[in-house]
Short mmCIF file of C-alpha atoms and ligand atoms in Angstrom, two decimals:
data_model
loop_
_atom_site.label_atom_id
_atom_site.label_comp_id
_atom_site.label_asym_id
_atom_site.label_seq_id
_atom_site.Cartn_x
_atom_site.Cartn_y
_atom_site.Cartn_z
CA MET A 1 27.00 -72.15 76.72
CA LYS A 2 29.07 -71.50 79.89
CA LYS A 3 32.88 -71.25 79.53
CA GLU A 4 33.19 -74.37 81.74
CA GLU A 5 31.15 -76.38 79.23
CA LYS A 6 33.36 -75.50 76.28
CA SER A 7 36.76 -76.84 75.32
CA ASP A 8 39.21 -75.39 72.80
CA ILE A 9 41.03 -78.54 71.78
CA CYS A 10 44.53 -79.12 70.40
CA ILE A 11 45.51 -82.54 69.06
CA ILE A 12 49.20 -83.40 69.02
CA GLY A 13 49.98 -86.45 66.84
CA PRO A 14 47.50 -86.90 63.95
CA GLY A 15 48.12 -90.68 63.71
CA ARG A 16 45.59 -93.49 64.00
CA LEU A 17 43.95 -92.21 67.19
CA GLY A 18 44.70 -88.49 66.81
CA LEU A 19 43.20 -88.24 63.33
CA THR A 20 40.09 -90.16 64.41
CA LEU A 21 39.58 -87.78 67.33
CA ALA A 22 40.25 -84.75 65.10
CA TYR A 23 37.61 -86.02 62.67
CA CYS A 24 35.07 -86.61 65.49
CA PHE A 25 35.74 -83.19 67.05
CA SER A 26 35.85 -81.24 63.78
CA SER A 27 32.08 -80.76 63.79
CA GLY A 28 31.74 -80.42 67.57
CA ILE A 29 31.45 -76.65 67.93
CA ASP A 30 27.68 -76.69 68.69
CA ARG A 31 28.29 -79.24 71.43
CA GLY A 32 31.09 -77.33 73.18
CA ILE A 33 34.06 -79.01 71.47
CA ASN A 34 36.08 -76.61 69.34
CA LEU A 35 39.03 -78.17 67.49
CA VAL A 36 41.38 -75.19 67.31
CA SER A 37 44.67 -76.84 66.30
CA VAL A 38 46.39 -79.99 65.13
CA SER A 39 50.15 -80.47 65.32
CA GLY A 40 52.45 -83.30 64.29
CA ARG A 41 56.05 -84.26 63.73
CA ARG A 42 56.13 -84.64 59.95
CA GLU A 43 54.70 -82.15 57.46
CA GLU A 44 53.19 -85.07 55.53
CA SER A 45 50.99 -86.28 58.45
CA VAL A 46 49.86 -82.74 59.26
CA SER A 47 48.94 -82.00 55.61
CA ASN A 48 47.04 -85.27 55.42
CA ALA A 49 45.03 -84.28 58.52
CA GLU A 50 44.47 -80.78 57.07
CA ARG A 51 43.14 -82.21 53.79
CA ILE A 52 40.57 -84.30 55.71
CA ILE A 53 39.54 -81.90 58.46
CA LYS A 54 39.45 -78.61 56.47
CA LYS A 55 36.45 -79.94 54.52
CA ILE A 56 34.49 -79.93 57.79
CA ASN A 57 36.10 -77.20 59.90
CA ARG A 58 37.87 -74.37 58.08
CA LYS A 59 38.96 -72.65 61.30
CA THR A 60 41.27 -75.36 62.66
CA VAL A 61 44.98 -74.47 62.43
CA PHE A 62 47.42 -77.17 61.20
CA ILE A 63 51.05 -76.71 62.12
CA VAL A 64 54.32 -78.63 62.64
CA ASN A 65 54.94 -76.92 65.97
CA ASN A 66 53.51 -78.56 69.09
CA LYS A 67 54.03 -75.53 71.34
CA GLU A 68 52.30 -73.07 69.00
CA ALA A 69 49.38 -75.46 68.52
CA ALA A 70 49.04 -76.08 72.27
CA ARG A 71 49.18 -72.35 73.11
CA LYS A 72 45.88 -71.81 71.29
CA ALA A 73 43.95 -74.43 73.32
CA ASP A 74 42.73 -75.03 76.85
CA CYS A 75 42.58 -78.79 76.38
CA ILE A 76 45.65 -80.52 74.91
CA LEU A 77 45.34 -84.10 73.71
CA ILE A 78 48.74 -85.81 73.36
CA CYS A 79 48.16 -88.63 70.85
CA VAL A 80 51.77 -89.66 70.19
CA PRO A 81 53.25 -93.17 70.78
CA ASP A 82 53.44 -94.13 74.47
CA ASP A 83 57.20 -93.75 74.75
CA SER A 84 57.10 -90.19 73.37
CA ILE A 85 54.33 -88.78 75.61
CA LYS A 86 56.64 -87.67 78.44
CA ASN A 87 59.08 -85.88 76.11
CA VAL A 88 56.33 -84.16 74.12
CA CYS A 89 54.81 -82.95 77.42
CA LYS A 90 58.20 -81.69 78.65
CA GLU A 91 58.82 -79.93 75.35
CA LEU A 92 55.48 -78.10 75.78
CA PHE A 93 55.80 -77.01 79.39
CA GLU A 94 59.51 -76.93 80.33
CA LYS A 95 62.27 -74.49 79.24
CA ASN A 96 60.51 -71.45 77.72
CA GLY A 97 57.38 -73.56 77.45
CA ILE A 98 53.76 -72.53 77.75
CA THR A 99 52.03 -72.26 81.11
CA GLY A 100 49.71 -75.01 82.27
CA GLU A 101 47.43 -72.58 84.17
CA GLY A 102 43.83 -73.08 83.00
CA LYS A 103 44.74 -76.00 80.72
CA THR A 104 43.94 -79.71 80.85
CA VAL A 105 46.44 -82.14 79.33
CA ILE A 106 45.35 -85.63 78.38
CA HIS A 107 47.10 -88.73 77.05
CA PHE A 108 45.50 -91.90 75.69
CA SER A 109 47.87 -94.70 76.65
CA GLY A 110 46.37 -97.76 78.29
CA LEU A 111 49.60 -98.46 80.16
CA LYS A 112 51.28 -95.16 81.04
CA GLY A 113 50.20 -93.44 84.23
CA LEU A 114 49.71 -89.79 85.10
CA ASP A 115 53.44 -89.31 85.86
CA VAL A 116 54.31 -88.88 82.17
CA LEU A 117 52.33 -85.62 82.35
CA ASP A 118 54.27 -84.32 85.40
CA ALA A 119 55.74 -81.41 83.41
CA ALA A 120 52.21 -80.16 82.66
CA LYS A 121 51.06 -80.66 86.25
CA SER A 122 54.08 -78.79 87.66
CA SER A 123 53.20 -75.94 85.36
CA GLY A 124 49.68 -75.73 86.81
CA ALA A 125 47.67 -77.88 84.37
CA SER A 126 45.04 -80.47 85.22
CA VAL A 127 46.06 -83.87 83.86
CA CYS A 128 44.30 -87.14 83.05
CA CYS A 129 44.47 -90.24 80.85
CA ILE A 130 41.61 -91.46 78.70
CA HIS A 131 42.17 -94.90 77.19
CA PRO A 132 39.72 -96.15 74.56
CA MET A 133 39.18 -99.93 74.66
CA LYS A 134 39.09 -99.97 70.91
CA SER A 135 41.45 -100.68 68.07
CA PHE A 136 41.95 -97.66 65.79
CA ALA A 137 43.17 -98.65 62.34
CA ASP A 138 41.67 -96.17 59.83
CA TYR A 139 40.11 -92.93 60.97
CA LEU A 140 36.78 -93.14 59.11
CA ASN A 141 35.79 -96.64 60.26
CA SER A 142 37.03 -95.86 63.76
CA ALA A 143 35.07 -92.58 63.96
CA ASN A 144 31.91 -94.25 62.65
CA SER A 145 32.12 -97.06 65.20
CA ILE A 146 33.35 -95.15 68.25
CA LYS A 147 29.86 -94.85 69.81
CA GLY A 148 29.55 -97.17 72.83
CA THR A 149 33.33 -97.58 73.30
CA LEU A 150 34.47 -98.09 76.90
CA PHE A 151 37.08 -95.55 78.03
CA GLY A 152 39.29 -96.28 81.05
CA ILE A 153 39.88 -92.87 82.65
CA THR A 154 42.51 -91.99 85.25
CA TYR A 155 42.90 -88.75 87.17
CA ASP A 156 43.76 -87.53 90.62
CA LYS A 157 40.40 -87.60 92.44
CA LYS A 158 41.17 -84.19 93.98
CA ASP A 159 41.36 -82.71 90.47
CA LYS A 160 37.70 -82.06 89.69
CA LYS A 161 38.51 -80.21 86.47
CA ALA A 162 40.40 -83.21 85.05
CA CYS A 163 37.42 -85.43 85.91
CA ARG A 164 34.90 -83.07 84.28
CA THR A 165 37.00 -82.68 81.12
CA ALA A 166 37.54 -86.45 80.76
CA GLU A 167 33.83 -87.12 81.22
CA ARG A 168 32.90 -84.39 78.73
CA ILE A 169 35.17 -85.84 76.04
CA VAL A 170 33.88 -89.38 76.61
CA GLY A 171 30.30 -88.03 76.60
CA PHE A 172 30.90 -86.17 73.34
CA LEU A 173 32.10 -89.42 71.74
CA ASN A 174 28.99 -91.24 73.08
CA GLY A 175 31.28 -93.55 75.02
CA LYS A 176 31.08 -95.14 78.46
CA SER A 177 33.69 -94.56 81.13
CA ILE A 178 35.23 -96.56 83.93
CA PHE A 179 37.67 -95.13 86.49
CA ILE A 180 41.04 -96.91 86.60
CA GLU A 181 43.46 -96.29 89.47
CA ASN A 182 46.86 -95.06 88.33
CA SER A 183 48.48 -98.08 90.04
CA SER A 184 46.18 -100.55 88.20
CA LYS A 185 46.81 -99.42 84.65
CA ALA A 186 49.23 -102.26 83.78
CA ILE A 187 46.68 -104.94 84.72
CA TYR A 188 43.87 -102.97 83.04
CA HIS A 189 45.93 -102.72 79.85
CA ALA A 190 46.94 -106.40 80.02
CA CYS A 191 43.19 -107.24 80.12
CA ALA A 192 42.62 -105.23 76.94
CA CYS A 193 45.60 -106.91 75.20
CA MET A 194 44.52 -110.40 76.24
CA ALA A 195 40.89 -109.87 75.15
CA SER A 196 41.91 -108.46 71.77
CA ASN A 197 45.49 -109.36 70.72
CA TYR A 198 45.63 -112.75 72.45
CA LEU A 199 42.26 -113.68 71.00
CA ILE A 200 43.97 -113.25 67.64
CA GLY A 201 46.90 -115.38 68.89
CA LEU A 202 44.48 -118.11 69.95
CA LEU A 203 42.50 -118.10 66.70
CA ASN A 204 45.76 -118.11 64.74
CA ILE A 205 46.73 -121.33 66.57
CA VAL A 206 43.35 -122.81 65.59
CA GLU A 207 43.93 -121.73 61.98
CA ARG A 208 47.34 -123.50 61.96
CA MET A 209 45.76 -126.64 63.41
CA GLY A 210 43.17 -126.50 60.63
CA LYS A 211 46.01 -126.30 58.08
CA GLU A 212 47.68 -129.35 59.68
CA ILE A 213 44.57 -131.46 59.04
CA GLY A 214 44.28 -130.10 55.49
CA VAL A 215 40.89 -128.33 55.61
CA ARG A 216 40.24 -125.30 53.37
CA PRO A 217 41.23 -122.36 55.60
CA GLU A 218 38.60 -119.87 54.36
CA ILE A 219 35.70 -122.30 54.95
CA PHE A 220 37.20 -123.60 58.21
CA MET A 221 37.84 -120.12 59.63
CA GLU A 222 34.38 -118.88 58.73
CA GLY A 223 32.98 -121.72 60.84
CA ILE A 224 35.42 -121.02 63.66
CA ILE A 225 34.62 -117.28 63.68
CA SER A 226 30.90 -118.05 63.76
CA LEU A 227 31.52 -120.41 66.72
CA SER A 228 33.56 -117.76 68.57
CA GLN A 229 30.97 -115.08 67.77
CA GLY A 230 28.21 -117.29 69.25
CA THR A 231 30.30 -117.76 72.40
CA ILE A 232 30.88 -114.00 72.70
CA ASP A 233 27.12 -113.44 72.30
CA ASN A 234 26.48 -115.98 75.08
CA ILE A 235 29.05 -114.30 77.35
CA ARG A 236 27.29 -110.97 76.81
CA LYS A 237 23.96 -112.51 77.88
CA LEU A 238 25.03 -115.06 80.49
CA GLY A 239 28.51 -114.09 81.70
CA THR A 240 31.65 -116.26 81.35
CA ASN A 241 30.85 -118.96 83.94
CA ASN A 242 27.41 -119.78 82.59
CA SER A 243 28.50 -119.78 78.93
CA LEU A 244 30.87 -122.73 79.29
CA THR A 245 30.04 -125.82 77.22
CA GLY A 246 32.15 -128.68 75.82
CA PRO A 247 34.11 -131.63 77.22
CA ILE A 248 35.46 -129.91 80.35
CA ALA A 249 31.99 -128.60 81.30
CA ARG A 250 30.65 -132.18 80.84
CA GLY A 251 33.53 -133.84 82.69
CA ASP A 252 34.61 -135.85 79.59
CA VAL A 253 38.18 -136.62 80.69
CA GLY A 254 38.69 -139.20 77.91
CA THR A 255 37.90 -136.65 75.20
CA VAL A 256 40.37 -134.13 76.62
CA ARG A 257 43.07 -136.88 76.92
CA ASN A 258 42.50 -137.73 73.25
CA HIS A 259 42.80 -134.05 72.22
CA LEU A 260 46.05 -133.67 74.13
CA GLU A 261 47.66 -136.84 72.72
CA ASN A 262 46.83 -135.78 69.16
CA ILE A 263 47.91 -132.17 69.66
CA LYS A 264 51.24 -133.30 71.17
CA SER A 265 52.00 -135.74 68.34
CA ARG A 266 50.82 -133.64 65.38
CA MET A 267 51.37 -130.05 66.51
CA GLY A 268 54.11 -130.30 69.16
CA SER A 269 54.49 -129.46 72.84
CA ASN A 270 53.97 -125.65 72.53
CA TYR A 271 50.45 -126.20 71.21
CA ALA A 272 49.80 -128.81 73.94
CA ASP A 273 51.02 -126.30 76.58
CA VAL A 274 48.51 -123.67 75.40
CA TYR A 275 45.72 -126.27 75.40
CA SER A 276 46.68 -127.42 78.92
CA LEU A 277 47.06 -123.96 80.46
CA LEU A 278 43.74 -122.71 79.16
CA GLY A 279 42.22 -126.10 80.01
CA ARG A 280 43.32 -125.63 83.60
CA PHE A 281 41.46 -122.30 83.92
CA THR A 282 38.45 -123.82 82.13
CA ALA A 283 38.42 -126.72 84.62
CA ASP A 284 38.41 -124.11 87.41
CA ILE A 285 35.19 -122.67 85.96
CA ALA A 286 33.53 -126.10 85.69
CA ARG A 287 34.50 -126.82 89.29
CA GLU A 288 33.32 -123.40 90.52
CA ASN A 289 29.98 -124.06 88.80
CA LYS A 290 29.84 -127.45 90.56
CA TRP A 291 29.38 -129.12 87.17
CA ILE A 292 32.26 -131.54 87.82
CA ASP A 293 33.19 -133.24 91.10
CA MET A 294 36.57 -132.97 92.79
CA ARG A 295 37.75 -136.34 91.43
CA THR A 296 37.05 -135.32 87.81
CA TYR A 297 38.64 -131.94 88.42
CA ASN A 298 41.82 -133.62 89.71
CA GLU A 299 41.84 -135.95 86.70
CA PHE A 300 41.83 -132.87 84.46
CA LEU A 301 44.67 -131.31 86.47
CA ASP A 302 46.68 -134.54 86.15
CA LEU A 303 46.15 -134.47 82.39
CA PHE A 304 47.22 -130.87 82.25
CA GLU A 305 50.12 -131.77 84.56
CA ILE A 306 49.05 -129.19 87.12
CA LYS A 307 48.67 -130.46 90.66
CA LYS A 308 47.39 -127.29 92.34
CA LEU A 309 43.90 -127.67 93.86
CA LEU A 310 41.29 -124.94 94.17
N1 NAP B 1 45.70 -97.06 67.68
C1 NAP B 1 45.01 -97.65 68.63
O1 NAP B 1 44.30 -98.63 68.38
C2 NAP B 1 45.04 -97.10 70.04
C3 NAP B 1 44.06 -97.59 70.94
C4 NAP B 1 44.07 -97.10 72.25
C5 NAP B 1 45.01 -96.16 72.63
N2 NAP B 1 45.95 -95.72 71.73
C6 NAP B 1 46.95 -94.75 72.20
O2 NAP B 1 46.94 -93.60 71.38
C7 NAP B 1 48.25 -93.02 71.31
C8 NAP B 1 48.65 -92.87 69.86
O3 NAP B 1 48.66 -94.16 69.25
P1 NAP B 1 48.44 -94.33 67.66
O4 NAP B 1 48.17 -95.77 67.45
O5 NAP B 1 47.48 -93.31 67.18
O6 NAP B 1 49.92 -94.00 67.14
P2 NAP B 1 50.36 -93.63 65.62
O7 NAP B 1 49.34 -94.08 64.65
O8 NAP B 1 51.76 -94.13 65.49
O9 NAP B 1 50.35 -92.05 65.62
C9 NAP B 1 51.23 -91.29 66.39
C10 NAP B 1 51.28 -89.89 65.83
O10 NAP B 1 52.11 -89.12 66.68
C11 NAP B 1 53.00 -88.37 65.87
N3 NAP B 1 54.20 -88.04 66.63
C12 NAP B 1 55.19 -88.84 67.04
N4 NAP B 1 56.10 -88.14 67.73
C13 NAP B 1 55.67 -86.84 67.74
C14 NAP B 1 56.17 -85.64 68.26
N5 NAP B 1 57.31 -85.59 68.93
N6 NAP B 1 55.44 -84.51 68.08
C15 NAP B 1 54.27 -84.53 67.40
N7 NAP B 1 53.75 -85.65 66.86
C16 NAP B 1 54.45 -86.78 67.03
C17 NAP B 1 53.28 -89.28 64.69
O11 NAP B 1 53.81 -88.48 63.66
P3 NAP B 1 54.26 -89.04 62.22
O12 NAP B 1 52.97 -89.21 61.47
O13 NAP B 1 55.11 -87.99 61.70
O14 NAP B 1 54.95 -90.36 62.46
C18 NAP B 1 51.88 -89.80 64.41
O15 NAP B 1 51.12 -88.90 63.65
C19 NAP B 1 49.17 -93.97 72.10
O16 NAP B 1 49.34 -93.47 73.40
C20 NAP B 1 48.39 -95.27 72.12
O17 NAP B 1 48.69 -96.09 73.24
C21 NAP B 1 45.98 -96.16 70.45
#
């Protein structure tokens, strides 16, 4: 294997993501990924990682010293909370720090740009961000289900080494990659939060509405999850526009009026606002599809108290 195809990896921050990556990389030596070191802030987290990883890779060094750990590697993965990335990077490369020459430094934040790695770049390192569109809770489940994950990757397009390293790591994890401009990371990350966290917010609202009408939550939510799952399956096959069904797709203004009146009186205006705002975007889809005429569309907008036309 050529030197270019191998990476000696250091993981800083053996938390939810860092430990998952350490576990995935611990058996990677035959495929060019050599986990040389893991470093963390607290002895407890580092010992926990050591207990798990040493069973697979006896050569990895575990240490509560970021600089020492990073010195051993040519690829440094900073897996600490977003707000600490910049300081950890500075601590590595500034004031008696290590040199960045020949190294690639990577962070995994969906929001933060390349600038938080400026200290590494100034010291001669290649830098990039790799953001997994996946929720990492426990390392074993996350490692076992990481295949197929989409990774949003960001690098300076002039930095070919950063690009190659990012692609190699994503390839090793059997993931897919999509390039995200540095300036677009906030919107990209908002998309991920809306599709995952806000989906939970929405289904929690539905769960509360179920409680209001006194249905058994476990039976009700099983039905709701199955309904949502079916919709997700349809979106995968048909796309969002063609998956729309229900009263707005049919132009049933009376049904939507009835929903809104009942939601307002039994659940309150915050619930009605969520229904109306999402209803507005749903009406846009029905109109775009030409499934409802302009008059019906405007009737929906009046109900939702939104006058803006397409
Ligand atoms: N978890 C996810 O679902 C997910 C998904 C996509 C991207 N990410 C990204 O992954 C990164 C890590 O997130 P996470 O969820 O894995 O966080 P986490 O579970 O809180 O883990 C962070 C780890 O960093 C360590 N740490 C904190 N400050 C440190 C320092 N100065 N030096 C060394 N280690 C330090 C913590 O140490 P202690 O154990 O001592 O506290 C902990 O082990 C973030 O950039 C996040 O945006 C996470």
